[in-house]
Amino acid sequence: MKIKKTKFRNTFIIHHKKNFDKRGFFMRSFCDKELKKFGTNFKIRQTNLSFNKKNLTLRGFHYQRPPYSEDKIISCLKGKILLVLIDLNKKSPTYLKHIKIILSENLNKSVFVSKKCATAFLTLKTDTLVSYYMSTYYKKNKGYGINYNDPKLKIKWIKKPKVISKRDENFSYLP
């Protein structure tokens, strides 16, 4: 397992090593000791799976505000996604900038996302399965969002989403 910094503070790409034999493979998907080397104190409080039947399904941008903010480790277990992160840290030089990362079942990587980021993803294959390790429990009615198509963000999506929830579609633009 190798961890590399991104341009966002406390956000990392985790490269996993698959060990193959005649049975298949073995891969470490989480290691507290390795993450601590990067100054994190990540404790898994909840895990979530997101199954997405159709290609070009969009979920996000989602985040929770303090004290419910959550660090996440996001992996694509099946299929392929374009993960987009927005830095929401007003004190950061990358405030409201974004990072795009492709995750897939074949790329052997995950992303450690800072609690100061909003996340969205667009599926690039049918039957896509995304896994989340969360540092905080989901707090109903404390989830917020930003419209995925906000012109202030200047995000160029690979393709236009075809499936999006009413809630996500109706998130407001930034002031």
Coordinates of N, CA and C in Angstrom, one line a residue:
M1 N 0.9 -1.2 0.0 CA 0.0 0.0 0.0 C 0.9 1.2 0.0
K2 N 0.7 2.1 -1.0 CA 1.4 3.4 -1.1 C 0.4 4.5 -1.0
I3 N 0.7 5.6 -0.3 CA -0.2 6.7 -0.1 C 0.5 7.9 -0.7
K4 N -0.2 8.7 -1.6 CA 0.4 9.9 -2.2 C -0.5 11.1 -1.9
K5 N 0.1 12.2 -1.6 CA -0.6 13.4 -1.3 C -1.3 13.9 -2.6
T6 N -2.4 14.7 -2.5 CA -3.0 15.4 -3.6 C -2.8 16.9 -3.3
K7 N -3.3 17.8 -4.2 CA -3.1 19.2 -4.0 C -4.0 19.7 -2.8
F8 N -5.0 18.9 -2.4 CA -5.8 19.3 -1.2 C -5.2 18.8 0.1
R9 N -5.3 19.6 1.1 CA -4.8 19.2 2.4 C -5.6 18.0 3.0
N10 N -4.9 17.1 3.5 CA -5.5 15.9 4.1 C -6.4 15.1 3.2
T11 N -6.0 15.1 1.9 CA -6.7 14.2 0.9 C -5.6 13.5 0.2
F12 N -5.7 12.1 0.1 CA -4.7 11.3 -0.4 C -5.2 10.2 -1.4
I13 N -4.4 9.8 -2.3 CA -4.7 8.7 -3.2 C -3.9 7.5 -2.6
I14 N -4.7 6.4 -2.3 CA -4.1 5.2 -1.8 C -4.0 4.2 -2.9
H15 N -2.8 3.7 -3.2 CA -2.5 2.7 -4.2 C -2.4 1.4 -3.5
H16 N -3.2 0.5 -3.9 CA -3.2 -0.9 -3.3 C -2.4 -1.8 -4.1
K17 N -1.8 -2.8 -3.4 CA -1.0 -3.8 -4.1 C -1.8 -5.1 -4.0
K18 N -2.1 -5.7 -5.2 CA -2.8 -7.0 -5.2 C -1.7 -8.1 -5.3
N19 N -1.9 -9.1 -4.4 CA -1.0 -10.2 -4.4 C -1.8 -11.4 -5.0
F20 N -1.4 -11.9 -6.2 CA -2.1 -12.9 -6.9 C -1.5 -14.3 -6.7
D21 N -2.4 -15.3 -6.7 CA -2.0 -16.6 -6.8 C -3.1 -17.4 -7.5
K22 N -3.1 -18.7 -7.5 CA -4.1 -19.5 -8.2 C -5.5 -19.3 -7.7
R23 N -5.7 -18.9 -6.5 CA -7.0 -18.7 -6.0 C -7.6 -17.3 -6.4
G24 N -6.8 -16.4 -6.8 CA -7.2 -15.0 -7.1 C -6.3 -14.0 -6.6
F25 N -6.7 -13.1 -5.8 CA -5.8 -12.1 -5.2 C -6.2 -11.8 -3.8
F26 N -5.2 -11.2 -3.1 CA -5.4 -10.6 -1.8 C -4.9 -9.2 -1.8
M27 N -5.7 -8.3 -1.2 CA -5.3 -6.8 -1.2 C -5.7 -6.2 0.1
R28 N -4.8 -5.4 0.7 CA -5.1 -4.7 1.9 C -5.9 -3.4 1.5
S29 N -7.1 -3.2 2.0 CA -7.9 -2.0 1.6 C -7.8 -0.9 2.6
F30 N -7.4 -1.2 3.8 CA -7.3 -0.2 4.8 C -6.2 -0.5 5.8
C31 N -5.4 0.5 6.2 CA -4.3 0.3 7.2 C -4.2 1.5 8.0
D32 N -4.6 1.5 9.2 CA -4.6 2.6 10.1 C -3.1 3.1 10.3
K33 N -2.2 2.2 10.4 CA -0.8 2.5 10.7 C -0.2 3.3 9.5
E34 N -0.6 2.9 8.3 CA -0.1 3.7 7.1 C -0.7 5.1 7.0
L35 N -2.0 5.2 7.3 CA -2.6 6.5 7.3 C -2.1 7.4 8.3
K36 N -1.7 6.9 9.5 CA -1.2 7.8 10.6 C 0.1 8.4 10.2
K37 N 0.9 7.8 9.3 CA 2.1 8.4 8.8 C 1.8 9.8 8.1
F38 N 0.6 10.0 7.7 CA 0.2 11.2 7.0 C -0.6 12.1 7.9
G39 N -0.5 11.8 9.2 CA -1.2 12.7 10.2 C -2.7 12.5 10.3
T40 N -3.2 11.4 9.8 CA -4.6 11.2 10.0 C -4.9 10.4 11.3
N41 N -6.0 10.5 11.8 CA -6.5 9.7 12.9 C -7.8 9.2 12.5
F42 N -7.9 8.4 11.5 CA -9.1 7.9 10.9 C -9.6 6.7 11.6
K43 N -10.8 6.8 12.1 CA -11.5 5.6 12.7 C -12.7 5.4 11.9
I44 N -12.9 4.1 11.5 CA -14.1 3.8 10.7 C -15.3 3.7 11.7
R45 N -16.3 4.5 11.4 CA -17.6 4.5 12.2 C -18.7 3.9 11.4
Q46 N -18.6 3.9 10.1 CA -19.7 3.5 9.3 C -19.1 3.1 7.9
T47 N -19.7 2.1 7.3 CA -19.4 1.8 5.9 C -20.6 1.8 5.1
N48 N -20.5 2.3 3.8 CA -21.6 2.4 2.9 C -21.3 1.8 1.6
L49 N -22.3 1.3 0.9 CA -22.2 0.8 -0.5 C -23.2 1.6 -1.3
S50 N -22.7 2.0 -2.5 CA -23.6 2.7 -3.5 C -23.6 1.9 -4.7
F51 N -24.7 1.2 -5.0 CA -24.9 0.5 -6.3 C -25.6 1.4 -7.3
N52 N -25.1 1.4 -8.5 CA -25.6 2.3 -9.5 C -25.8 1.5 -10.8
K53 N -27.1 1.2 -11.1 CA -27.4 0.3 -12.2 C -27.0 0.9 -13.5
K54 N -27.2 2.2 -13.7 CA -27.0 2.7 -15.1 C -25.7 3.5 -15.2
N55 N -25.2 3.5 -16.4 CA -24.0 4.3 -16.8 C -24.5 5.8 -16.8
L56 N -23.5 6.7 -16.4 CA -23.8 8.1 -16.4 C -24.8 8.5 -15.3
T57 N -24.7 7.8 -14.2 CA -25.5 8.1 -13.0 C -24.6 9.1 -12.2
L58 N -25.2 10.2 -11.7 CA -24.4 11.2 -10.9 C -25.0 11.2 -9.5
R59 N -24.0 11.2 -8.6 CA -24.4 11.4 -7.1 C -23.5 12.5 -6.6
G60 N -24.2 13.5 -6.0 CA -23.4 14.6 -5.4 C -23.7 15.9 -6.0
F61 N -23.0 16.9 -5.4 CA -22.0 17.0 -4.5 C -22.6 17.0 -3.1
H62 N -22.0 16.1 -2.2 CA -22.5 15.9 -0.9 C -21.4 16.2 0.2
Y63 N -21.9 16.7 1.3 CA -21.0 17.0 2.5 C -21.8 17.2 3.7
Q64 N -21.2 17.1 4.9 CA -21.9 17.4 6.2 C -21.0 18.5 6.8
R65 N -21.7 19.4 7.5 CA -21.0 20.5 8.2 C -20.6 20.1 9.6
P66 N -19.6 20.8 10.1 CA -19.2 20.5 11.5 C -20.4 20.7 12.4
P67 N -20.5 19.9 13.5 CA -19.6 18.9 14.0 C -19.8 17.5 13.3
Y68 N -20.5 17.4 12.3 CA -20.9 16.1 11.6 C -20.0 15.8 10.4
S69 N -19.0 16.7 10.1 CA -18.1 16.5 9.0 C -17.5 15.1 9.0
E70 N -17.2 14.6 7.9 CA -16.7 13.2 7.9 C -15.5 13.0 6.9
D71 N -14.4 12.4 7.3 CA -13.4 11.9 6.4 C -14.0 10.7 5.8
K72 N -13.5 10.4 4.5 CA -14.0 9.2 3.8 C -12.9 8.5 3.1
I73 N -13.0 7.2 3.0 CA -12.2 6.5 2.0 C -13.1 5.9 1.0
I74 N -12.9 6.3 -0.3 CA -13.8 5.9 -1.4 C -13.1 5.0 -2.3
S75 N -13.8 3.9 -2.6 CA -13.2 2.9 -3.6 C -14.3 2.4 -4.5
C76 N -13.9 2.1 -5.7 CA -14.8 1.5 -6.7 C -14.6 0.0 -6.8
L77 N -15.5 -0.8 -6.3 CA -15.3 -2.2 -6.2 C -15.7 -2.9 -7.5
K78 N -16.6 -2.3 -8.3 CA -17.1 -2.9 -9.6 C -17.4 -1.7 -10.5
G79 N -17.0 -1.8 -11.7 CA -17.3 -0.7 -12.7 C -16.3 0.4 -12.7
K80 N -16.7 1.6 -12.9 CA -15.8 2.7 -13.1 C -16.5 4.0 -12.8
I81 N -15.8 4.9 -12.1 CA -16.4 6.2 -11.8 C -15.4 7.4 -12.0
L82 N -15.9 8.5 -12.2 CA -15.2 9.8 -12.2 C -15.5 10.4 -10.8
L83 N -14.6 10.4 -9.9 CA -14.8 11.0 -8.6 C -14.3 12.5 -8.7
V84 N -15.2 13.4 -8.2 CA -14.8 14.8 -8.2 C -14.9 15.3 -6.8
L85 N -13.8 16.0 -6.3 CA -13.8 16.6 -5.0 C -13.7 18.1 -5.1
I86 N -14.4 18.8 -4.2 CA -14.3 20.2 -4.1 C -13.8 20.6 -2.7
D87 N -12.7 21.4 -2.6 CA -12.2 21.9 -1.4 C -13.1 22.9 -0.8
L88 N -13.7 22.7 0.4 CA -14.6 23.6 1.0 C -13.9 24.4 2.2
N89 N -12.6 24.2 2.3 CA -11.9 24.9 3.4 C -11.6 26.3 3.0
K90 N -12.3 27.2 3.6 CA -12.2 28.7 3.3 C -10.8 29.2 3.5
K91 N -10.0 28.6 4.4 CA -8.6 29.0 4.7 C -7.6 28.4 3.7
S92 N -8.0 27.6 2.8 CA -7.1 26.9 1.9 C -6.8 27.7 0.6
P93 N -5.6 27.6 0.1 CA -5.3 28.2 -1.2 C -6.1 27.5 -2.3
T94 N -6.6 26.3 -2.1 CA -7.3 25.6 -3.1 C -8.9 25.6 -2.9
Y95 N -9.3 26.6 -2.1 CA -10.7 26.8 -1.8 C -11.5 26.8 -3.1
L96 N -12.6 26.0 -3.1 CA -13.5 25.9 -4.3 C -12.8 25.4 -5.6
K97 N -11.6 24.9 -5.5 CA -11.0 24.2 -6.6 C -11.4 22.7 -6.6
H98 N -11.2 22.0 -7.6 CA -11.6 20.6 -7.7 C -10.5 19.7 -8.2
I99 N -10.7 18.5 -7.8 CA -9.8 17.4 -8.3 C -10.7 16.3 -8.9
K100 N -10.3 15.8 -10.0 CA -11.0 14.7 -10.7 C -10.1 13.5 -10.6
I101 N -10.7 12.3 -10.2 CA -9.9 11.1 -10.1 C -10.8 10.0 -10.7
I102 N -10.2 9.2 -11.5 CA -10.9 8.0 -12.0 C -10.6 6.8 -11.1
L103 N -11.6 6.1 -10.6 CA -11.5 4.9 -9.8 C -12.2 3.8 -10.6
S104 N -11.7 2.6 -10.5 CA -12.3 1.5 -11.1 C -11.9 0.2 -10.4
E105 N -12.6 -0.9 -10.7 CA -12.2 -2.2 -10.1 C -10.8 -2.6 -10.5
N106 N -10.3 -2.1 -11.6 CA -9.0 -2.5 -12.1 C -7.8 -1.6 -11.7
L107 N -8.1 -0.4 -11.2 CA -7.0 0.5 -11.0 C -6.3 0.4 -9.6
N108 N -6.9 -0.4 -8.7 CA -6.2 -0.7 -7.4 C -5.9 0.5 -6.6
K109 N -6.9 1.5 -6.6 CA -6.7 2.7 -5.8 C -7.9 3.1 -5.1
S110 N -7.8 3.8 -4.0 CA -8.9 4.4 -3.3 C -8.5 5.9 -3.0
V111 N -9.4 6.7 -2.5 CA -9.1 8.1 -2.2 C -9.5 8.3 -0.8
F112 N -8.6 8.9 0.0 CA -8.9 9.3 1.4 C -9.3 10.8 1.2
V113 N -10.5 11.1 1.5 CA -11.1 12.4 1.3 C -11.2 13.2 2.6
S114 N -10.7 14.4 2.7 CA -10.8 15.2 3.9 C -12.2 15.6 4.2
K115 N -12.5 15.8 5.4 CA -13.9 16.2 5.9 C -14.2 17.6 5.4
K116 N -13.2 18.3 4.8 CA -13.4 19.6 4.3 C -13.6 19.6 2.8
C117 N -14.1 18.5 2.3 CA -14.4 18.4 0.8 C -15.8 17.9 0.6
A118 N -16.4 18.4 -0.5 CA -17.6 17.8 -1.0 C -17.3 16.8 -2.1
T119 N -18.1 15.8 -2.2 CA -17.8 14.7 -3.1 C -19.0 14.5 -4.1
A120 N -18.6 14.1 -5.3 CA -19.6 13.7 -6.3 C -18.9 12.6 -7.2
F121 N -19.7 11.8 -7.7 CA -19.2 10.9 -8.7 C -20.1 10.7 -9.9
L122 N -19.6 10.4 -11.0 CA -20.3 10.0 -12.2 C -19.9 8.6 -12.6
T123 N -20.9 7.7 -12.8 CA -20.5 6.3 -13.2 C -20.2 6.4 -14.7
L124 N -19.2 5.5 -15.0 CA -18.7 5.4 -16.4 C -19.0 4.0 -16.9
K125 N -19.7 3.2 -16.2 CA -20.1 1.9 -16.6 C -21.4 1.5 -15.9
T126 N -22.1 0.5 -16.4 CA -23.3 0.0 -15.8 C -22.9 -0.8 -14.6
D127 N -23.8 -1.0 -13.7 CA -23.7 -1.9 -12.5 C -22.4 -1.6 -11.7
T128 N -22.3 -0.3 -11.4 CA -21.1 0.2 -10.7 C -21.4 0.1 -9.2
L129 N -20.4 -0.4 -8.4 CA -20.5 -0.5 -6.9 C -19.4 0.3 -6.3
V130 N -19.7 1.3 -5.4 CA -18.8 2.2 -4.8 C -18.9 1.9 -3.3
S131 N -17.7 1.8 -2.6 CA -17.6 1.6 -1.2 C -17.1 2.9 -0.5
Y132 N -17.7 3.1 0.7 CA -17.2 4.3 1.5 C -16.9 3.8 2.9
Y133 N -15.7 4.1 3.4 CA -15.5 4.0 4.9 C -15.6 5.4 5.4
M134 N -16.4 5.6 6.5 CA -16.7 6.9 7.0 C -16.2 7.1 8.4
S135 N -15.7 8.3 8.7 CA -15.2 8.5 10.1 C -16.3 9.0 11.0
T136 N -17.4 9.3 10.5 CA -18.5 9.8 11.4 C -19.8 9.2 10.9
Y137 N -20.7 9.0 11.8 CA -22.1 8.5 11.5 C -22.8 9.5 10.6
Y138 N -23.6 9.0 9.7 CA -24.5 9.9 8.9 C -25.5 10.5 9.9
K139 N -25.7 11.8 9.7 CA -26.7 12.5 10.6 C -27.8 13.0 9.7
K140 N -29.0 12.3 9.8 CA -30.1 12.7 8.9 C -30.4 14.2 9.1
N141 N -30.7 14.8 8.0 CA -31.1 16.2 7.9 C -29.9 17.1 8.2
K142 N -28.6 16.6 8.2 CA -27.4 17.4 8.3 C -26.6 17.3 7.0
G143 N -27.1 16.6 6.0 CA -26.4 16.5 4.8 C -26.7 17.7 3.9
Y144 N -25.7 18.2 3.2 CA -25.8 19.4 2.4 C -25.3 19.1 1.0
G145 N -25.5 20.0 0.0 CA -25.0 19.7 -1.3 C -24.8 21.0 -2.1
I146 N -24.1 20.8 -3.2 CA -23.8 21.9 -4.1 C -24.2 21.3 -5.5
N147 N -24.8 22.2 -6.3 CA -25.3 21.7 -7.6 C -24.0 21.3 -8.4
Y148 N -24.1 20.1 -9.0 CA -23.0 19.6 -9.8 C -22.6 20.4 -11.0
N149 N -23.5 21.2 -11.4 CA -23.3 22.0 -12.7 C -23.0 23.5 -12.4
D150 N -22.7 23.8 -11.1 CA -22.5 25.2 -10.7 C -21.4 25.9 -11.6
P151 N -21.7 26.9 -12.3 CA -20.7 27.6 -13.2 C -19.4 28.1 -12.4
K152 N -19.6 28.4 -11.2 CA -18.4 28.9 -10.4 C -17.4 27.9 -10.2
L153 N -17.8 26.6 -10.3 CA -16.8 25.5 -10.1 C -16.0 25.2 -11.3
K154 N -16.6 25.5 -12.5 CA -15.9 25.3 -13.8 C -15.5 23.8 -14.0
I155 N -16.4 22.9 -13.6 CA -16.1 21.5 -13.8 C -16.5 21.0 -15.1
K156 N -15.6 20.4 -15.9 CA -16.0 19.8 -17.2 C -16.2 18.3 -17.0
W157 N -17.4 17.9 -17.0 CA -17.7 16.5 -16.8 C -17.4 15.8 -18.1
I158 N -17.0 14.5 -18.0 CA -16.7 13.7 -19.2 C -17.8 13.6 -20.1
K159 N -19.0 13.4 -19.5 CA -20.3 13.3 -20.3 C -21.4 13.9 -19.4
K160 N -22.4 14.2 -20.0 CA -23.6 14.8 -19.3 C -24.3 13.6 -18.5
P161 N -24.6 13.8 -17.3 CA -25.3 12.8 -16.5 C -26.6 12.5 -17.1
K162 N -27.0 11.2 -17.1 CA -28.3 10.8 -17.5 C -29.3 10.5 -16.4
V163 N -28.7 10.0 -15.3 CA -29.5 9.7 -14.1 C -29.0 10.5 -12.9
I164 N -29.9 11.3 -12.3 CA -29.6 12.1 -11.1 C -30.8 12.2 -10.3
S165 N -30.7 12.2 -9.0 CA -31.9 12.3 -8.1 C -32.4 13.7 -8.2
K166 N -33.7 13.9 -7.8 CA -34.3 15.2 -7.8 C -33.5 16.1 -6.7
R167 N -33.2 15.5 -5.6 CA -32.5 16.2 -4.6 C -31.1 16.7 -5.1
D168 N -30.3 15.9 -5.7 CA -29.0 16.3 -6.2 C -29.2 17.3 -7.3
E169 N -30.2 17.1 -8.2 CA -30.4 18.1 -9.3 C -30.8 19.4 -8.8
N170 N -31.5 19.5 -7.7 CA -32.0 20.7 -7.1 C -31.2 21.4 -6.1
F171 N -29.9 20.9 -5.8 CA -29.0 21.6 -4.9 C -28.8 22.9 -5.5
S172 N -28.6 23.9 -4.7 CA -28.4 25.3 -5.1 C -27.0 25.5 -5.6
Y173 N -26.8 26.6 -6.3 CA -25.5 27.1 -6.7 C -24.8 27.8 -5.6
L174 N -23.5 28.0 -5.6 CA -22.8 28.7 -4.6 C -23.2 30.2 -4.7
P175 N -23.2 30.9 -3.6 CA -23.6 32.3 -3.6 C -22.6 33.2 -4.3

